[in-house]
Structures are given as C-alpha cells and as structure tokens.
CSV table of C-alpha atoms in Angstrom, one decimal:
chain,number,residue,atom,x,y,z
A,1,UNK,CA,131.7,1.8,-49.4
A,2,UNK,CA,128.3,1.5,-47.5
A,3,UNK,CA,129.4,4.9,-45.2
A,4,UNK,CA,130.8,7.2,-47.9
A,5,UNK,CA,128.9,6.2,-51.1
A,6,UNK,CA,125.9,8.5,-50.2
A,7,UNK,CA,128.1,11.3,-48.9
A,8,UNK,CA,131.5,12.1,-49.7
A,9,UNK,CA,131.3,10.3,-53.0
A,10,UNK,CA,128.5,12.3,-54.4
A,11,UNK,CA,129.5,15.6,-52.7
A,12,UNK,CA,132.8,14.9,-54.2
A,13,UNK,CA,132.2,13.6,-57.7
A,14,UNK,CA,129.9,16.6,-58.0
A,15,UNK,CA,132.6,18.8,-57.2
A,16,UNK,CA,135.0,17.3,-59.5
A,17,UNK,CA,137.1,15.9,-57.2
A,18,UNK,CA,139.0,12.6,-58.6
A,19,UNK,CA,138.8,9.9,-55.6
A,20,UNK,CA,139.0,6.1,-54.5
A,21,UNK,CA,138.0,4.4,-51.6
A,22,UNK,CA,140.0,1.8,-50.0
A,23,UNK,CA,137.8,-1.6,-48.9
A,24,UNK,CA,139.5,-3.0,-45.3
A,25,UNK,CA,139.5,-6.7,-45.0
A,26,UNK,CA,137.3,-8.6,-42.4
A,27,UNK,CA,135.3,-5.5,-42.7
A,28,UNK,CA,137.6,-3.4,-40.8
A,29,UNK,CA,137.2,-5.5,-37.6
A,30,UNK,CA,140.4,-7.9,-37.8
A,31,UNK,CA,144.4,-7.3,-37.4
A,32,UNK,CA,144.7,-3.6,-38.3
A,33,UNK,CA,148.1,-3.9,-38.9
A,34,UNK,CA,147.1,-6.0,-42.2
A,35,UNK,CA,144.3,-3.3,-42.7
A,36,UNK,CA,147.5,-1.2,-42.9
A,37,UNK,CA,149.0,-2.7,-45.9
A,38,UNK,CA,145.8,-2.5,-47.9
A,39,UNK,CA,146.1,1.7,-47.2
A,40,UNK,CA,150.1,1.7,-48.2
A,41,UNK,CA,148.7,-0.4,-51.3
A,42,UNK,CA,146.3,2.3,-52.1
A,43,UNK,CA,148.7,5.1,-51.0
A,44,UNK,CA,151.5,4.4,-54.0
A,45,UNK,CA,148.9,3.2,-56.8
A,46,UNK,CA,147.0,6.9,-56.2
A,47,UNK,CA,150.5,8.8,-55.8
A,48,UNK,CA,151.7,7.2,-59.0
A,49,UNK,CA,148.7,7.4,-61.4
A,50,UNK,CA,148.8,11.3,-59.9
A,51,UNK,CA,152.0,11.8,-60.6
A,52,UNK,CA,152.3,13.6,-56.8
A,53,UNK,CA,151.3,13.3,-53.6
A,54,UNK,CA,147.6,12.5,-52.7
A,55,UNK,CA,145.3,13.1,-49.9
A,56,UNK,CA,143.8,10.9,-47.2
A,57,UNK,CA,140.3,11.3,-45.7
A,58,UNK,CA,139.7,8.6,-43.1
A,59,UNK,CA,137.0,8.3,-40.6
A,60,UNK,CA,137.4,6.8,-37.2
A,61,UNK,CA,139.8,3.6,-37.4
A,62,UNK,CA,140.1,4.7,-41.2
A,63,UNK,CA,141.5,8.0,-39.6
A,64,UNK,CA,144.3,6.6,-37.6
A,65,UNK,CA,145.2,3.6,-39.9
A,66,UNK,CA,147.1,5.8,-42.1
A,67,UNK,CA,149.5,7.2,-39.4
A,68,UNK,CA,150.4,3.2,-39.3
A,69,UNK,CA,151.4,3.4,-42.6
A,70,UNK,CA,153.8,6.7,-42.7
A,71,UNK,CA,155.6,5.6,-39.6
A,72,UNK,CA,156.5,1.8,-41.3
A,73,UNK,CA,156.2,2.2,-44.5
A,74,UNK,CA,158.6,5.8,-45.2
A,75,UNK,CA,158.4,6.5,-48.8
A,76,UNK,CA,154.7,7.0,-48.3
A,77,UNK,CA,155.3,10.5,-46.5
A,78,UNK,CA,156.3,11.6,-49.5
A,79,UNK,CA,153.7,9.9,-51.2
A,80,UNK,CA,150.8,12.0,-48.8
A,81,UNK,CA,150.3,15.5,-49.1
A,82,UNK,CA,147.3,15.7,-46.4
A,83,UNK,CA,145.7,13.4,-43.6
A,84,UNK,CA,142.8,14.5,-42.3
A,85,UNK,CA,141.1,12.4,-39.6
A,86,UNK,CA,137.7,12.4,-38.5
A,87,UNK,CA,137.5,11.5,-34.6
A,88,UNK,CA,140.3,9.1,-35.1
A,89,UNK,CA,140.9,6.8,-33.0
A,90,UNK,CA,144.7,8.7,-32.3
A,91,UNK,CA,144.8,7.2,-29.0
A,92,UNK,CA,142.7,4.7,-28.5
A,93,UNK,CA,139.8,4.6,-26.8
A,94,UNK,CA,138.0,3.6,-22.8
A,95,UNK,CA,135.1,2.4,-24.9
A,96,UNK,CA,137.0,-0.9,-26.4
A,97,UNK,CA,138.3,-1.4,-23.0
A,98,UNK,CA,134.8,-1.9,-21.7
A,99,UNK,CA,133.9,-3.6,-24.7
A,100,UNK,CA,136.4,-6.3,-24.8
A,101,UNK,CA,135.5,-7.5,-21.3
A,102,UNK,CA,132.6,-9.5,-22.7
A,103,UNK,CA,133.2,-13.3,-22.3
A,104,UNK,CA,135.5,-14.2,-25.5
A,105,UNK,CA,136.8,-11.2,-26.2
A,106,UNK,CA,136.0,-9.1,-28.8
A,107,UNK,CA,137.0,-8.0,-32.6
A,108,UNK,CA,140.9,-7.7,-32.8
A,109,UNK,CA,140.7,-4.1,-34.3
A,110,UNK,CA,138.6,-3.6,-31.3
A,111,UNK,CA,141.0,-5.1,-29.0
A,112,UNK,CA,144.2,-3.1,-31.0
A,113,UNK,CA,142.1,0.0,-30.0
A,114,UNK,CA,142.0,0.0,-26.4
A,115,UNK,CA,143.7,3.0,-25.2
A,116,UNK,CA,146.1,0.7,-22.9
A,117,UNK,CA,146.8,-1.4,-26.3
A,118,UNK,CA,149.8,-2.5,-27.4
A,119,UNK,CA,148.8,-1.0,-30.8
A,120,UNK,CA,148.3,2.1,-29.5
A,121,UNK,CA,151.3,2.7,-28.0
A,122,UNK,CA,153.5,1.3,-30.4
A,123,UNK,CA,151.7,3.6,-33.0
A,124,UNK,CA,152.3,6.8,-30.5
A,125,UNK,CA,155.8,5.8,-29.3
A,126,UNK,CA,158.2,8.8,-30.5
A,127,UNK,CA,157.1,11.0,-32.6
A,128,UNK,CA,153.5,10.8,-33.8
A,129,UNK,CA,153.9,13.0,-37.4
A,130,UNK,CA,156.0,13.9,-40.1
A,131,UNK,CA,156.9,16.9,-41.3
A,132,UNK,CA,156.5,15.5,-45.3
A,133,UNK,CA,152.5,15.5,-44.0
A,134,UNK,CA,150.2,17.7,-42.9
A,135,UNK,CA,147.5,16.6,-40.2
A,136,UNK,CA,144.2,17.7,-39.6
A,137,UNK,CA,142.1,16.5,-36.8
A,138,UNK,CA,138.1,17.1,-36.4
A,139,UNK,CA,136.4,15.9,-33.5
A,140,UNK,CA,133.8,16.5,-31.1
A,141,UNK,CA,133.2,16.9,-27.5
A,142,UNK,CA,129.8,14.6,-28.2
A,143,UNK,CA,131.6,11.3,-29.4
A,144,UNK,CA,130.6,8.5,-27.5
A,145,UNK,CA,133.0,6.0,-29.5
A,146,UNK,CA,136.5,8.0,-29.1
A,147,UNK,CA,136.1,8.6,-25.0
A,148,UNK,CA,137.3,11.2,-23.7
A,149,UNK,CA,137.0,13.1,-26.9
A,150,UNK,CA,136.3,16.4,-25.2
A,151,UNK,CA,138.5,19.9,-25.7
A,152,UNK,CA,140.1,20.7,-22.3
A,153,UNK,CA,138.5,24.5,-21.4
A,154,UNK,CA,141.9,26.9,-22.0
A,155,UNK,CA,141.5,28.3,-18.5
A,156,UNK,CA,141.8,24.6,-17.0
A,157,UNK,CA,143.9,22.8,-18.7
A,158,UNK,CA,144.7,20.1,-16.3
A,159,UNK,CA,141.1,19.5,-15.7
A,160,UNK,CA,141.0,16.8,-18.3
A,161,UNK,CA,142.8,14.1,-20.1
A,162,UNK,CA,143.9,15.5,-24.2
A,163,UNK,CA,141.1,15.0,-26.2
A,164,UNK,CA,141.9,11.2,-27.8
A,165,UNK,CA,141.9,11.7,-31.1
A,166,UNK,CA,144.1,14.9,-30.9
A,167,UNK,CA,147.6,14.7,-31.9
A,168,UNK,CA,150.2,15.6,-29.0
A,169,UNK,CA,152.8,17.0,-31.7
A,170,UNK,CA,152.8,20.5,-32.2
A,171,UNK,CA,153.6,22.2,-34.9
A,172,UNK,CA,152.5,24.1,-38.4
A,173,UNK,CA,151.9,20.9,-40.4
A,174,UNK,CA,149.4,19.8,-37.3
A,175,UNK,CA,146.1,21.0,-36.3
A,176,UNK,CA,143.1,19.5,-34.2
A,177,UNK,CA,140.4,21.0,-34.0
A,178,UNK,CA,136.7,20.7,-32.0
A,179,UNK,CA,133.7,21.0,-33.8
A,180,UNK,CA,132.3,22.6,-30.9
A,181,UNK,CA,135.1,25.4,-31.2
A,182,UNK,CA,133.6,26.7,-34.4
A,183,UNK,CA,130.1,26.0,-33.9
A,184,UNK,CA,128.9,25.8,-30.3
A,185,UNK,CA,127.3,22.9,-28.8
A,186,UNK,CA,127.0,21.8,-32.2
A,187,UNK,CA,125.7,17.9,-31.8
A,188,UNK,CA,127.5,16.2,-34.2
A,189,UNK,CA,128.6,12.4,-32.5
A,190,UNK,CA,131.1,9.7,-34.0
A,191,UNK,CA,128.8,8.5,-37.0
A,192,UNK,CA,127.6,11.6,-38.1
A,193,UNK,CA,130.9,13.6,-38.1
A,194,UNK,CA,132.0,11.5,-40.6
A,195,UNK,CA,128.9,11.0,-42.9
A,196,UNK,CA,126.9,13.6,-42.6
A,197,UNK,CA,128.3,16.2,-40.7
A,198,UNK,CA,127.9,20.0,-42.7
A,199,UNK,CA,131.2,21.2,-40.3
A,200,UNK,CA,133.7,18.7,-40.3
A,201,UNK,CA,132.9,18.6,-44.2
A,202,UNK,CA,133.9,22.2,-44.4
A,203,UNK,CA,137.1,21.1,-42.5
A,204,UNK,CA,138.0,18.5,-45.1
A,205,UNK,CA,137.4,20.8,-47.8
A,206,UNK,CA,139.6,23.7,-46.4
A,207,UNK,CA,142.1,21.2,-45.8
A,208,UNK,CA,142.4,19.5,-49.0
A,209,UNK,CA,141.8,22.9,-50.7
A,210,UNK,CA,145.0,24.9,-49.0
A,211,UNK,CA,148.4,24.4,-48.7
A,212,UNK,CA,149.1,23.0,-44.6
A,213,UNK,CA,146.1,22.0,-42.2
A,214,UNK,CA,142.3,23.0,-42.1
A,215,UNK,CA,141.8,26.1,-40.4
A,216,UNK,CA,138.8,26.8,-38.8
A,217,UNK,CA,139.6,30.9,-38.9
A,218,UNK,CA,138.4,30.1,-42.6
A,219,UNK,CA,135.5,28.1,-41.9
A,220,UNK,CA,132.2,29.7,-42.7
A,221,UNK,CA,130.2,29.9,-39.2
A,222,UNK,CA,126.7,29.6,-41.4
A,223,UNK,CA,128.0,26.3,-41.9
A,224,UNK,CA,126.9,25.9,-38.3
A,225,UNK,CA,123.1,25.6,-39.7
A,226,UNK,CA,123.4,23.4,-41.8
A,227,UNK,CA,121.4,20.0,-41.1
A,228,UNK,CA,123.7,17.9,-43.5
A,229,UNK,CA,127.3,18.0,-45.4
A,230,UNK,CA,127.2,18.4,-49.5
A,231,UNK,CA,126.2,15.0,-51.0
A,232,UNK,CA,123.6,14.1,-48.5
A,233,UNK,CA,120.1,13.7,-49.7
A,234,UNK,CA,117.3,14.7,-46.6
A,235,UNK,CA,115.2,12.8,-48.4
A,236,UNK,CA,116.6,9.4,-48.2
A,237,UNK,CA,119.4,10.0,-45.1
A,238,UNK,CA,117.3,8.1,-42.7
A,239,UNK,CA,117.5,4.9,-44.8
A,240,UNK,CA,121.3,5.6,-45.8
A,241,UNK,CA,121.9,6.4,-41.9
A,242,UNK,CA,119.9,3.2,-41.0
A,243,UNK,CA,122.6,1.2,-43.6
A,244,UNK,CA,125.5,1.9,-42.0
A,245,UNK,CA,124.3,1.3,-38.4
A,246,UNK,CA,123.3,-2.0,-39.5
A,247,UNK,CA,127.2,-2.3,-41.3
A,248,UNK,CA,128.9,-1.5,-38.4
A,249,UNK,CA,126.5,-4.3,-36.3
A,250,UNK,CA,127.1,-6.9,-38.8
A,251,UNK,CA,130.9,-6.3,-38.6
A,252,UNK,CA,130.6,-6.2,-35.0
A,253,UNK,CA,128.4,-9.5,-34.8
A,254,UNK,CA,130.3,-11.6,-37.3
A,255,UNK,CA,133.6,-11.3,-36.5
A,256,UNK,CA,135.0,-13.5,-34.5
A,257,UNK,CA,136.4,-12.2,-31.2
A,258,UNK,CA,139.5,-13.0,-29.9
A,259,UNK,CA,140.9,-12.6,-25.6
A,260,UNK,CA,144.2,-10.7,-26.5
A,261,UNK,CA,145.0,-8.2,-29.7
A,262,UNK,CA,146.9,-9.3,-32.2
A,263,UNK,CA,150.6,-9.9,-31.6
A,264,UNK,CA,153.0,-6.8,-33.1
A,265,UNK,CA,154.3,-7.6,-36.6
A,266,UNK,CA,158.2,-7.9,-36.3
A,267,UNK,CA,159.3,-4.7,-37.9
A,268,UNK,CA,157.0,-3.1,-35.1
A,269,UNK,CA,158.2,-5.1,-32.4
A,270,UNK,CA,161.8,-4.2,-33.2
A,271,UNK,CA,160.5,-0.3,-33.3
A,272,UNK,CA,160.4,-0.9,-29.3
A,273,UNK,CA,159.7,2.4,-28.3
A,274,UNK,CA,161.6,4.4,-30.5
C-alpha cells in the first residue's frame, strides 16, 4: 500500500470514489502466476459486493497481472468493466534480461518478465484482450524500467520495435496511449507515472469515468503543468517518493533469486500457444 496510499487513495477517497487495494505476496517479487490468483480473488469479491463489474488500476507488474487473470480465469471478463495499465509490463521487458544475469539469478517476477520469458509469451500467445473489457494503456517514451517503451514516430513506423507496454490488438475497447503524445516531452519515468504523475492521472480518470478506453482527445492539455496528480501533497512527496524507492529495494534485496523463472502452471502449459 506503500505506492498508492499517498496518491491515488487520497485523490480518490476525496473524490468519492469507493476502492480496495490488492496486497501481492512476496511483495510482488515471487511466481506471478500465484500473484495472479490473489487479483482473481479480489476481482469477484469487488464484482459481487458491487453488484457489477468493477475497474482495475494497476501499475507496472500490477498493470499486466490482470490480463493473467481474464485469459485463465473467464468469468472475470465479465466481472471487469475497465483495465487500465500504467507502463505495464505488456511485453516484458530488456531491463530484466540484463538484470537476471547477475550471479544467482534474480527475483522470479523478475525472471517471468523478461521480454524472451516464457511468461510473457504464454501471456501474449493468441489474442491479448477481450471484448467484455476495455483497455487503456499509459506510458511514456522516458521509462527506463519497460525498455523500449518509446512511441514509434507515424512517418517511420518500422524505425522501432512497438512500444512494450502497448497492446498489439486493435480495436474500440483498446487504446495506448504516450504521455508524450498529449503533453510533449513531458518527463514523467516508470515510478512517477504511476504515483505522481498529473497526466496519466487524468487518463485513469477519463477512463474510469466513460463508457470504452481513456481518450486523450478529452484530456485537458493544462494538465501538462501540473507538477503532481490529485492526492499528492508537495509538501511531503519527497519523503513519500523516498518510501517507495526504498519498497521496491527491499523487495528487490530480500527476495531470494532464483536461475530460471518459474515453471508454467498446468492449465497454462496446456494453453500451448493457443
């Protein structure tokens, strides 16, 4: 609760907005595919005390995790009426790759997200939504966790790999979107777009506010001057920054890392490719 309790949780309890947060075990950094079950746990508890479908925020791994869920677990697609990621780790990321060349190993989410991973591809193999679900995507071009996170320029569209946290499905329920599209050379990186970030804020707002994905046509552009998202105090956001750099190096220290990922649960091994 460390990252959202001085953020989204004020922002959002001040705004009225009813919300839970779901705790990961092995603080996020073992099998993800457990992690998984933990979100499908929360998923139907929300959906049935709201008598509907609910909506998913989810930062980084917490922005892809869900995606696990609604393609092995089925009655939560009806169970989720929006997922919106912040630089998910969609597909993986060069950064683990590097990581988990240290002697030992490292983390097993770590080693799950490794954009050659097992994981990863199993997660992407087929179709990567649902049309029960609508997806919105925020990222930007100055992550340096989700690598290459960067928007291919429209005139060159070979000149880069897809941006990894964007989706490859197309369609109306679907919608990525650079921060750096609405506000230029905006600086946001992979910590602050999902604590403190004023833009991709506005984003989850406009998503969970309208019927289909975020659109940034209805995004504010004064939003682009903004030091800090709803929720944030100036005052005490270097010690509440400072708390979650340190959660993330605990988590990253204390786990124990392992040479290979996880092995593939059953019911995704049998998924093959499909």
């Amino acid at each position: 609760m460390a990252e959202f309790s001085w953020n989204y949780a004020r922002a959002f309890a001040a705004e009225g907005r009813p919300f839970c947060t779901v705790a990961l075990p092995d603080k996020g950094m073992g099998d993800i595919q457990v992690a998984a079950e933990y979100v499908v746990s929360a998923v139907r508890t929300m959906s049935d005390r709201a008598g509907g479908p609910v909506d998913v925020v989810g930062h980084s791994q917490g922005g892809m995790i869900t995606r696990w869920a609604l393609k092995f677990w089925p009655d939560t697609r009806d169970a989720v009426d929006d997922l919106v990621g912040l630089a998910p780790s969609n597909h993986g990321t060069v950064v683990a790759n590097g990581i988990c060349l240290a002697p030992g190993g490292c983390a097993p989410a770590i080693q799950q997200q490794r954009a050659d991973a097992r994981f990863i591809a199993t997660l992407n193999a087929g179709r990567e939504t649902w049309d029960e679900v609508d997806y919105t995507v925020a990222y930007t071009d100055f992550d340096e966790v989700e690598v290459p996170d960067v928007e291919t320029p429209p005139l060159l569209p070979d000149a880069a790999p897809p941006a990894s946290s964007a989706l490859r499905d197309s369609g109306g329920n679907v919608r990525n979107v650079s921060l750096q599209a609405i506000c230029p050379a905006h600086p946001a990186d992979h910590l602050t777009i999902g604590t403190s970030d004023a833009v991709s804020y506005a984003l989850v707002v406009d998503a969970l506010d309208h019927d289909g994905p975020a659109d940034p046509d209805r995004i504010d552009r004064a939003v682009c001057l903004q030091p800090f998202q709803p929720g944030v105090d100036p005052v005490t956001f270097p010690t509440d920054f400072a708390q979650v750099l340190t959660t993330v190096a605990d988590a990253l220290a204390t786990t124990p890392p392992v040479a290979t990922e996880p092995p593939l649960q059953p019911y995704a091994e049998a998924a093959g490719s499909a």
